[in-house]
Short mmCIF file of C-alpha atoms in Angstrom, two decimals:
data_model
loop_
_atom_site.label_atom_id
_atom_site.label_comp_id
_atom_site.label_asym_id
_atom_site.label_seq_id
_atom_site.Cartn_x
_atom_site.Cartn_y
_atom_site.Cartn_z
CA MET A 1 0.00 0.00 0.00
CA SER A 2 1.34 3.43 -0.94
CA GLN A 3 1.97 6.04 1.72
CA HIS A 4 -0.76 8.22 0.25
CA ALA A 5 -3.34 5.44 0.37
CA PHE A 6 -2.24 4.52 3.91
CA SER A 7 -2.69 8.14 5.06
CA ALA A 8 -6.16 8.20 3.49
CA LEU A 9 -7.05 4.98 5.32
CA GLN A 10 -5.85 6.46 8.61
CA SER A 11 -8.00 9.52 8.02
CA GLU A 12 -11.02 7.31 7.30
CA ILE A 13 -10.49 5.26 10.47
CA ALA A 14 -10.16 8.43 12.55
CA THR A 15 -13.73 9.38 11.66
CA LEU A 16 -15.24 6.15 13.03
CA ARG A 17 -17.11 6.25 16.32
CA ALA A 18 -18.03 3.39 18.64
CA HIS A 19 -21.42 4.81 19.56
CA HIS A 20 -24.07 7.34 18.46
CA ARG A 21 -26.77 9.18 20.37
CA VAL A 22 -30.29 7.91 19.66
CA GLY A 23 -33.65 9.68 20.02
CA ARG A 24 -37.27 8.76 19.21
CA VAL A 25 -39.84 10.07 16.77
CA MET A 26 -42.49 11.93 18.79
CA ARG A 27 -44.47 13.70 16.05
CA VAL A 28 -44.66 14.08 12.26
CA GLU A 29 -46.24 17.32 11.11
CA GLY A 30 -46.30 19.13 7.78
CA GLY A 31 -43.30 17.30 6.37
CA LEU A 32 -41.25 17.92 9.53
CA VAL A 33 -40.27 15.24 12.04
CA HIS A 34 -40.12 16.11 15.75
CA ILE A 35 -37.71 14.00 17.79
CA SER A 36 -37.25 13.63 21.53
CA GLY A 37 -34.13 12.63 23.43
CA LEU A 38 -31.54 14.63 21.46
CA SER A 39 -32.04 18.19 22.73
CA ASP A 40 -28.91 18.09 24.88
CA SER A 41 -26.58 16.91 22.11
CA ALA A 42 -27.92 17.92 18.67
CA ARG A 43 -26.89 21.14 16.96
CA LEU A 44 -28.42 23.08 14.10
CA GLY A 45 -27.32 21.49 10.84
CA ASP A 46 -26.50 18.07 12.31
CA ARG A 47 -27.53 15.03 10.30
CA LEU A 48 -30.12 12.53 11.55
CA ARG A 49 -30.98 9.03 10.30
CA ILE A 50 -34.30 7.22 10.79
CA SER A 51 -34.46 3.50 10.00
CA ARG A 52 -37.86 2.84 8.40
CA GLY A 53 -37.58 -0.91 8.11
CA GLY A 54 -36.88 -0.74 4.38
CA PRO A 55 -33.57 -0.71 2.52
CA ALA A 56 -33.11 3.07 2.62
CA PRO A 57 -33.17 5.07 5.86
CA LEU A 58 -34.68 8.55 5.99
CA ILE A 59 -31.95 11.18 6.25
CA GLY A 60 -32.52 14.73 7.38
CA GLU A 61 -31.03 17.77 9.08
CA VAL A 62 -31.70 19.46 12.39
CA LEU A 63 -33.73 22.56 11.56
CA GLN A 64 -35.00 23.76 14.96
CA LEU A 65 -34.07 23.21 18.60
CA ALA A 66 -36.39 23.19 21.62
CA PRO A 67 -35.86 22.16 25.28
CA ASP A 68 -37.82 18.92 24.88
CA HIS A 69 -37.29 18.03 21.21
CA VAL A 70 -35.50 18.82 17.95
CA THR A 71 -37.14 19.30 14.56
CA MET A 72 -35.78 17.51 11.53
CA LEU A 73 -36.28 18.50 7.89
CA PRO A 74 -36.05 15.22 5.93
CA GLU A 75 -34.54 14.98 2.48
CA GLU A 76 -37.66 13.25 1.16
CA ALA A 77 -41.26 12.72 2.21
CA PRO A 78 -41.38 10.97 5.61
CA VAL A 79 -43.30 7.98 4.24
CA GLY A 80 -42.98 4.93 6.48
CA VAL A 81 -42.02 6.84 9.63
CA ALA A 82 -43.83 5.73 12.79
CA LEU A 83 -44.03 7.16 16.29
CA GLY A 84 -41.35 5.83 18.59
CA GLN A 85 -38.93 4.84 15.84
CA PRO A 86 -35.26 5.28 16.76
CA VAL A 87 -33.41 8.29 15.30
CA GLN A 88 -29.61 8.24 15.15
CA LEU A 89 -27.57 11.42 15.48
CA THR A 90 -24.74 10.96 12.98
CA ASP A 91 -21.32 12.58 12.87
CA PRO A 92 -21.08 16.14 11.51
CA VAL A 93 -20.65 16.22 7.74
CA GLU A 94 -17.13 17.33 6.88
CA ILE A 95 -15.26 16.75 3.67
CA ALA A 96 -11.54 16.10 3.36
CA PRO A 97 -10.36 17.08 -0.16
CA ASP A 98 -7.41 15.35 -1.73
CA TRP A 99 -5.36 15.76 -4.91
CA SER A 100 -6.80 12.45 -6.13
CA TRP A 101 -10.22 14.20 -6.39
CA LEU A 102 -9.15 15.90 -9.62
CA GLY A 103 -11.12 14.40 -12.49
CA ARG A 104 -13.85 13.16 -10.17
CA VAL A 105 -17.56 13.86 -9.68
CA ILE A 106 -18.78 13.91 -6.08
CA ASP A 107 -21.98 14.77 -4.25
CA PRO A 108 -22.29 17.57 -1.66
CA PHE A 109 -21.45 15.11 1.15
CA GLY A 110 -18.11 14.10 -0.33
CA GLN A 111 -19.30 10.78 -1.74
CA PRO A 112 -18.29 9.66 -5.26
CA MET A 113 -20.95 9.73 -7.97
CA ASP A 114 -18.93 7.83 -10.58
CA GLY A 115 -18.94 4.45 -8.82
CA LEU A 116 -15.22 4.50 -7.95
CA PRO A 117 -13.62 4.71 -4.49
CA LEU A 118 -12.69 8.18 -3.27
CA LEU A 119 -9.67 8.68 -1.02
CA ARG A 120 -10.06 10.93 1.98
CA GLY A 121 -7.54 13.71 2.49
CA PRO A 122 -5.72 14.26 5.78
CA LYS A 123 -7.57 17.47 6.76
CA ALA A 124 -11.32 17.82 7.19
CA CYS A 125 -13.06 21.02 6.09
CA PRO A 126 -16.43 22.28 7.37
CA PRO A 127 -19.00 23.13 4.68
CA THR A 128 -19.22 26.73 5.85
CA ALA A 129 -16.18 28.81 6.75
CA ALA A 130 -15.26 32.43 7.28
CA PRO A 131 -13.55 34.29 4.43
CA PRO A 132 -9.93 35.42 4.85
CA PRO A 133 -9.52 38.51 7.08
CA PRO A 134 -10.29 41.52 4.88
CA THR A 135 -7.29 43.53 6.07
CA GLN A 136 -4.92 40.68 5.20
CA ARG A 137 -6.21 39.78 1.74
CA ARG A 138 -4.15 40.65 -1.28
CA THR A 139 -5.53 42.95 -3.96
CA LEU A 140 -6.68 41.61 -7.32
CA GLY A 141 -3.89 40.03 -9.34
CA GLU A 142 -2.76 39.92 -12.94
CA ARG A 143 -4.97 39.54 -16.00
CA ILE A 144 -5.88 35.95 -16.93
CA ASP A 145 -5.83 34.43 -20.41
CA THR A 146 -9.37 33.08 -20.81
CA GLY A 147 -9.28 31.53 -24.29
CA THR A 148 -11.94 34.00 -25.50
CA ALA A 149 -11.34 37.29 -27.29
CA VAL A 150 -13.99 39.27 -25.41
CA PHE A 151 -12.76 38.30 -21.92
CA ASN A 152 -9.15 38.88 -22.95
CA THR A 153 -9.92 42.46 -24.02
CA LEU A 154 -13.26 44.19 -23.49
CA LEU A 155 -14.25 42.35 -20.29
CA PRO A 156 -10.95 41.32 -18.68
CA ILE A 157 -10.84 38.87 -15.78
CA VAL A 158 -8.00 39.13 -13.29
CA ARG A 159 -6.75 36.71 -10.67
CA GLY A 160 -9.00 36.72 -7.61
CA GLN A 161 -11.88 38.52 -9.35
CA ARG A 162 -15.50 37.50 -8.71
CA LEU A 163 -17.77 37.88 -11.69
CA GLY A 164 -21.50 37.31 -12.16
CA LEU A 165 -22.91 35.67 -15.29
CA PHE A 166 -26.55 36.74 -15.75
CA ALA A 167 -28.59 34.79 -18.28
CA GLY A 168 -31.97 33.28 -18.96
CA SER A 169 -32.39 29.58 -19.62
CA GLY A 170 -31.17 28.23 -22.95
CA VAL A 171 -28.88 31.10 -24.01
CA GLY A 172 -25.57 29.19 -23.73
CA LYS A 173 -24.63 29.86 -20.10
CA SER A 174 -23.44 26.30 -19.36
CA ASN A 175 -21.48 26.12 -22.62
CA LEU A 176 -19.67 29.35 -21.76
CA LEU A 177 -18.82 28.07 -18.28
CA GLY A 178 -17.58 24.81 -19.78
CA HIS A 179 -15.39 26.69 -22.27
CA LEU A 180 -13.87 28.80 -19.50
CA GLY A 181 -13.35 25.65 -17.42
CA ARG A 182 -11.36 24.14 -20.31
CA GLU A 183 -9.43 27.16 -21.52
CA MET A 184 -9.05 29.68 -18.71
CA LYS A 185 -5.58 29.73 -17.16
CA ALA A 186 -5.73 28.33 -13.61
CA ASP A 187 -4.12 25.50 -11.64
CA LEU A 188 -7.41 23.67 -11.19
CA VAL A 189 -11.16 24.17 -11.52
CA VAL A 190 -13.99 23.45 -9.07
CA PHE A 191 -17.52 23.27 -10.48
CA ALA A 192 -20.68 23.57 -8.37
CA LEU A 193 -23.58 22.24 -10.45
CA ILE A 194 -26.60 23.16 -8.33
CA GLY A 195 -30.01 21.85 -9.34
CA GLU A 196 -28.94 20.78 -12.83
CA ARG A 197 -31.07 18.37 -14.84
CA GLY A 198 -29.91 14.82 -14.30
CA ARG A 199 -29.51 14.03 -17.98
CA GLU A 200 -27.26 17.07 -18.49
CA LEU A 201 -24.57 16.05 -16.01
CA ARG A 202 -22.95 13.39 -18.20
CA GLU A 203 -23.35 15.57 -21.29
CA PHE A 204 -21.58 18.42 -19.50
CA ILE A 205 -18.72 16.14 -18.40
CA GLU A 206 -18.15 14.38 -21.71
CA ASN A 207 -19.04 17.02 -24.31
CA THR A 208 -19.04 20.50 -22.79
CA LEU A 209 -16.03 20.10 -20.48
CA GLY A 210 -14.32 17.20 -22.25
CA PRO A 211 -11.51 14.88 -21.10
CA GLU A 212 -8.85 17.62 -21.03
CA GLY A 213 -10.99 19.94 -18.94
CA MET A 214 -11.97 17.10 -16.62
CA LYS A 215 -8.33 16.27 -15.81
CA ARG A 216 -7.92 19.43 -13.75
CA SER A 217 -11.49 19.69 -12.41
CA VAL A 218 -13.51 18.60 -9.41
CA ILE A 219 -17.27 18.59 -10.02
CA VAL A 220 -19.69 18.80 -7.11
CA ALA A 221 -23.20 18.05 -8.35
CA ALA A 222 -26.69 18.06 -6.83
CA THR A 223 -29.30 17.40 -9.49
CA SER A 224 -32.75 18.98 -9.47
CA ASP A 225 -34.38 15.93 -7.86
CA ARG A 226 -32.25 16.21 -4.71
CA SER A 227 -33.62 17.83 -1.59
CA PRO A 228 -33.16 21.56 -0.92
CA LEU A 229 -30.74 20.62 1.89
CA THR A 230 -28.51 18.83 -0.60
CA ARG A 231 -28.78 21.52 -3.27
CA ARG A 232 -27.86 24.27 -0.83
CA ARG A 233 -24.94 22.26 0.54
CA CYS A 234 -23.62 21.77 -3.02
CA ALA A 235 -22.38 25.36 -3.20
CA TRP A 236 -20.85 25.17 0.29
CA THR A 237 -19.03 21.90 -0.40
CA ALA A 238 -17.61 23.12 -3.71
CA MET A 239 -16.38 26.33 -2.06
CA SER A 240 -14.77 24.32 0.76
CA ILE A 241 -12.87 22.27 -1.83
CA ALA A 242 -11.75 25.46 -3.57
CA GLU A 243 -10.59 26.91 -0.24
CA HIS A 244 -8.61 23.74 0.53
CA PHE A 245 -6.61 24.04 -2.69
CA ARG A 246 -6.32 27.82 -2.31
CA ASP A 247 -4.72 27.33 1.11
CA ALA A 248 -2.28 24.93 -0.57
CA GLY A 249 -1.08 27.84 -2.73
CA GLN A 250 -3.08 27.05 -5.87
CA HIS A 251 -4.93 29.40 -8.19
CA VAL A 252 -8.44 27.94 -8.24
CA LEU A 253 -11.15 28.75 -10.78
CA PHE A 254 -14.56 28.36 -9.11
CA LEU A 255 -17.60 28.10 -11.38
CA ALA A 256 -21.09 27.92 -9.84
CA ASP A 257 -24.20 27.15 -11.89
CA SER A 258 -26.40 28.56 -10.55
CA VAL A 259 -26.68 30.84 -7.52
CA THR A 260 -30.39 31.23 -8.26
CA ARG A 261 -31.01 27.55 -7.50
CA PHE A 262 -28.85 27.91 -4.37
CA ALA A 263 -31.13 30.76 -3.26
CA GLU A 264 -34.27 28.79 -4.13
CA ALA A 265 -33.06 25.84 -2.05
CA HIS A 266 -32.40 28.17 0.88
CA ARG A 267 -35.89 29.64 0.47
CA GLU A 268 -37.48 26.20 0.83
CA ILE A 269 -35.46 25.48 3.97
CA ALA A 270 -36.10 28.90 5.51
CA THR A 271 -39.84 28.61 4.84
CA ALA A 272 -39.93 25.21 6.54
CA ALA A 273 -38.14 26.77 9.52
CA GLY A 274 -40.83 29.44 9.78
CA GLU A 275 -38.97 32.41 8.29
CA LEU A 276 -41.32 34.84 6.57
CA PRO A 277 -40.80 35.89 2.93
CA ALA A 278 -39.52 39.43 2.45
CA LEU A 279 -37.91 39.92 -0.99
CA ARG A 280 -40.41 38.83 -3.66
CA GLY A 281 -40.93 35.56 -1.87
CA TYR A 282 -37.34 35.14 -0.68
CA PRO A 283 -36.57 35.28 3.05
CA SER A 284 -34.52 38.18 4.35
CA SER A 285 -31.65 35.79 5.20
CA MET A 286 -31.17 35.05 1.48
CA ALA A 287 -29.02 38.14 0.89
CA HIS A 288 -26.65 37.30 3.72
CA MET A 289 -26.45 33.67 2.58
CA ILE A 290 -25.37 34.68 -0.95
CA MET A 291 -22.95 37.38 0.22
CA SER A 292 -21.32 34.96 2.68
CA LEU A 293 -20.74 32.45 -0.12
CA CYS A 294 -19.29 35.05 -2.50
CA GLU A 295 -16.97 36.57 0.09
CA ARG A 296 -15.27 33.20 0.57
CA ALA A 297 -13.95 33.52 -2.99
CA GLY A 298 -11.43 36.12 -4.10
CA PRO A 299 -7.77 36.83 -3.31
CA GLY A 300 -6.15 34.91 -0.46
CA ILE A 301 -3.77 36.13 2.19
CA GLU A 302 0.01 36.09 1.79
CA GLY A 303 1.36 32.57 1.43
CA THR A 304 -1.83 31.15 -0.10
CA GLY A 305 -3.41 31.11 -3.54
CA ASP A 306 -6.53 32.77 -4.92
CA ILE A 307 -10.04 31.80 -5.94
CA THR A 308 -11.22 33.40 -9.18
CA ALA A 309 -14.98 32.86 -9.29
CA LEU A 310 -17.83 33.05 -11.78
CA PHE A 311 -21.34 32.82 -10.35
CA SER A 312 -24.14 32.27 -12.84
CA VAL A 313 -27.62 33.69 -12.21
CA LEU A 314 -30.85 32.66 -13.93
CA VAL A 315 -32.76 35.85 -14.74
CA ALA A 316 -36.32 35.21 -15.90
CA GLY A 317 -37.30 37.54 -18.72
CA SER A 318 -33.91 39.32 -18.46
CA ASP A 319 -35.10 40.95 -15.21
CA MET A 320 -31.85 42.27 -13.76
CA GLU A 321 -33.74 43.76 -10.80
CA GLU A 322 -34.94 40.43 -9.39
CA PRO A 323 -33.63 39.82 -5.83
CA VAL A 324 -30.84 37.29 -6.49
CA ALA A 325 -29.39 39.32 -9.37
CA ASP A 326 -29.67 42.53 -7.38
CA VAL A 327 -27.79 41.08 -4.40
CA LEU A 328 -25.02 39.63 -6.55
CA ARG A 329 -24.44 42.82 -8.54
CA GLY A 330 -23.72 44.65 -5.32
CA VAL A 331 -21.14 42.20 -3.99
CA LEU A 332 -19.23 41.05 -7.09
CA ASP A 333 -16.40 42.62 -9.09
CA GLY A 334 -18.35 42.83 -12.32
CA HIS A 335 -21.20 41.24 -14.22
CA VAL A 336 -21.70 39.72 -17.66
CA VAL A 337 -25.19 39.84 -19.18
CA MET A 338 -26.22 37.27 -21.80
CA ASP A 339 -29.14 38.29 -24.00
CA ARG A 340 -31.70 35.96 -25.59
CA THR A 341 -32.14 38.16 -28.68
CA ILE A 342 -28.41 37.86 -29.40
CA ALA A 343 -28.59 34.08 -28.99
CA GLU A 344 -31.61 33.91 -31.30
CA ARG A 345 -29.64 35.51 -34.14
CA GLY A 346 -26.93 32.87 -33.69
CA ARG A 347 -24.04 34.66 -31.99
CA TYR A 348 -22.48 32.72 -29.10
CA PRO A 349 -21.55 33.57 -26.46
CA ALA A 350 -24.60 35.82 -26.45
CA ILE A 351 -22.94 38.54 -24.35
CA ASP A 352 -24.52 41.99 -24.32
CA LEU A 353 -21.32 43.98 -23.98
CA LEU A 354 -23.00 47.33 -23.30
CA ARG A 355 -24.82 45.92 -20.25
CA SER A 356 -21.74 44.11 -18.97
CA VAL A 357 -18.87 45.52 -16.93
CA SER A 358 -15.60 44.33 -15.42
CA ARG A 359 -14.55 46.24 -12.32
CA SER A 360 -10.94 45.20 -12.89
CA LEU A 361 -10.76 48.06 -15.41
CA PRO A 362 -8.97 50.37 -15.92
CA ARG A 363 -6.18 48.82 -13.79
CA ALA A 364 -6.20 45.53 -15.71
CA ALA A 365 -5.21 47.17 -19.01
CA SER A 366 -2.56 49.59 -20.22
CA MET A 367 -3.39 53.13 -21.30
CA SER A 368 -3.46 52.23 -24.99
CA GLU A 369 -5.56 49.11 -24.29
CA ASN A 370 -8.04 51.14 -22.25
CA GLU A 371 -8.34 53.61 -25.13
CA MET A 372 -9.18 50.74 -27.50
CA ILE A 373 -11.74 49.33 -25.05
CA LEU A 374 -13.42 52.71 -24.60
CA ARG A 375 -13.52 53.36 -28.34
CA ALA A 376 -14.99 49.94 -29.13
CA ARG A 377 -17.67 50.35 -26.46
CA ARG A 378 -18.48 53.87 -27.64
CA LEU A 379 -18.95 52.76 -31.24
CA LEU A 380 -21.11 49.82 -30.18
CA GLY A 381 -23.18 52.23 -28.09
CA VAL A 382 -23.61 54.62 -31.00
CA TYR A 383 -24.80 51.77 -33.20
CA ALA A 384 -27.20 50.44 -30.53
CA GLN A 385 -28.85 53.86 -30.16
CA SER A 386 -29.63 54.05 -33.88
CA GLU A 387 -29.96 50.36 -34.78
CA THR A 388 -33.70 50.49 -35.42
CA MET A 389 -33.35 53.47 -37.73
CA VAL A 390 -30.40 51.89 -39.59
CA ARG A 391 -32.13 48.56 -40.10
CA ALA A 392 -35.27 50.31 -41.32
CA GLY A 393 -33.22 52.13 -44.00
CA LEU A 394 -34.00 55.55 -42.58
CA TYR A 395 -30.38 56.63 -42.08
CA THR A 396 -28.44 58.43 -44.83
CA ASP A 397 -24.74 57.66 -45.00
CA GLY A 398 -22.60 60.72 -44.18
CA THR A 399 -25.05 62.37 -41.80
CA ASP A 400 -23.14 61.39 -38.63
CA PRO A 401 -19.41 60.47 -38.87
CA ASP A 402 -19.49 58.47 -35.59
CA LEU A 403 -22.51 56.48 -36.70
CA ASP A 404 -20.89 55.89 -40.10
CA GLN A 405 -17.90 54.32 -38.35
CA ALA A 406 -20.15 52.36 -36.01
CA ILE A 407 -22.16 50.91 -38.91
CA ARG A 408 -18.99 49.79 -40.68
CA ILE A 409 -17.34 48.36 -37.56
CA TRP A 410 -20.36 46.64 -36.03
CA PRO A 411 -20.23 43.33 -38.00
CA GLU A 412 -16.54 42.87 -37.20
CA LEU A 413 -16.90 43.81 -33.53
CA ASP A 414 -19.92 41.54 -33.17
CA ALA A 415 -17.95 38.65 -34.66
CA PHE A 416 -14.94 39.52 -32.46
CA ILE A 417 -17.03 39.05 -29.30
CA ALA A 418 -17.79 35.48 -30.41
CA GLU A 419 -14.19 34.51 -31.21
CA THR A 420 -12.15 31.97 -29.31
CA GLU A 421 -8.51 32.87 -28.75
CA THR A 422 -5.66 30.38 -28.59
CA ALA A 423 -2.71 32.75 -29.08
CA GLY A 424 -3.05 34.80 -25.88
CA ILE A 425 -4.16 38.21 -24.65
CA GLU A 426 -1.73 40.23 -26.76
CA ASN A 427 -3.00 38.63 -29.94
CA SER A 428 -6.60 39.43 -28.94
CA PHE A 429 -5.72 43.11 -28.55
CA ASN A 430 -3.89 43.06 -31.88
CA LYS A 431 -7.08 41.81 -33.56
CA LEU A 432 -9.14 44.50 -31.82
CA ALA A 433 -6.65 47.20 -32.85
CA LEU A 434 -6.80 46.06 -36.47
CA ILE A 435 -10.62 46.23 -36.48
CA LEU A 436 -10.59 49.74 -35.01
CA ARG A 437 -7.89 50.86 -37.44
CA ARG A 438 -9.89 49.66 -40.41
CA ALA A 439 -12.94 51.51 -39.12
CA GLY A 440 -10.98 54.74 -38.93
CA GLN A 441 -9.52 54.33 -42.41
CA ALA A 442 -12.95 53.56 -43.88
CA ALA A 443 -14.54 56.66 -42.40
CA ARG A 444 -15.61 59.14 -45.03
CA PRO A 445 -15.34 62.89 -44.56
CA VAL A 446 -18.60 64.69 -43.97
CA PRO A 447 -19.61 66.44 -47.22
CA VAL A 448 -19.52 70.23 -46.98
CA ALA A 449 -22.04 72.31 -48.95
CA GLN A 450 -20.29 74.52 -51.50
CA GLY A 451 -21.52 78.08 -51.93
CA LYS A 452 -22.30 79.36 -55.41
#
């Protein structure tokens, strides 16, 4: 047996316990199970197991505490539970990441989903943890090569940045995350797939991410059929894994899809606990829950690595004012908006550049690069303001020199946003400079009326 495998076995043995506290079912009400005999030992968030006589026990989590009983939220309907049945208080759920987890798919409780054994690392990590001390964190780092022209230039991503990806369903959000997971420069990637459709998991692994992307990735998945407890824990577990590798000095790319489903899972749990809705049906604790998760990502302290994070948000009807999107915009270092109308005309990624912003600018680019970025955005803005008139044939060439340039440059800039980039950031800026130079050369002088 190798030393690594022996250490993993020692870690596994260290978690074993000779005995567990046991309580009894005293009441089942509204999908909640009330249990006596554990009030002096159970804590909020502890896991409970009820043997129902069948092959699968009922698993749940401590949701409320009272002097004479605890309340359990089960992961499924409490069918088969009877009064007086024994309830076992299990060990706290902690994961112990290991380098052998790269290339693996696990569930939010650290169990393998691919049918193969999973070695336990030497150090256990709680699912929730405090972010690094704010006064000791480094500032944002250098610009990252992303493998896409738009993120290399107009929307740069720097090391330790936290970015939001706002999109409706079916506009290419998962494909974009998969591309960044394959191509973006980082030591390793941690995916949190929260509430994804079950059939899409294998497709994402084999086709979207691919074997090369999988080699450096850890995927934590909780499909849509899992309980809200499991779906909420998915984001926490994935972030704990990212923190483990960050503390080992690695640059970790963290990709979460999606924070909206994380918030929806928390809403179900909070409602069961009796918390009243406050923000369009979401409980008031939702904002703190999201901000706490996001703050765990970002630059580390001296001697550790960084977590560069992209959090996707499902925005129904492109409503950027809905509660989850509103909270994220206020806490992240930029946001990328994907538009359905752009996707419908066949341009992917369907990024609406004018509604997107990277707060790493202007520091992330040189003076000349910032001038190119500002000019490209200005010309795209000029075209957007007059697009309806131009497409209707109501604009006469030569009336507005800026709009003339914008009309000529728009097809090339629009295609540039969709380009992949394999030759690096400098090459992306060279392409952008060439497009802008051609636009300037093609500009016609405004005709001047000659007096008789």
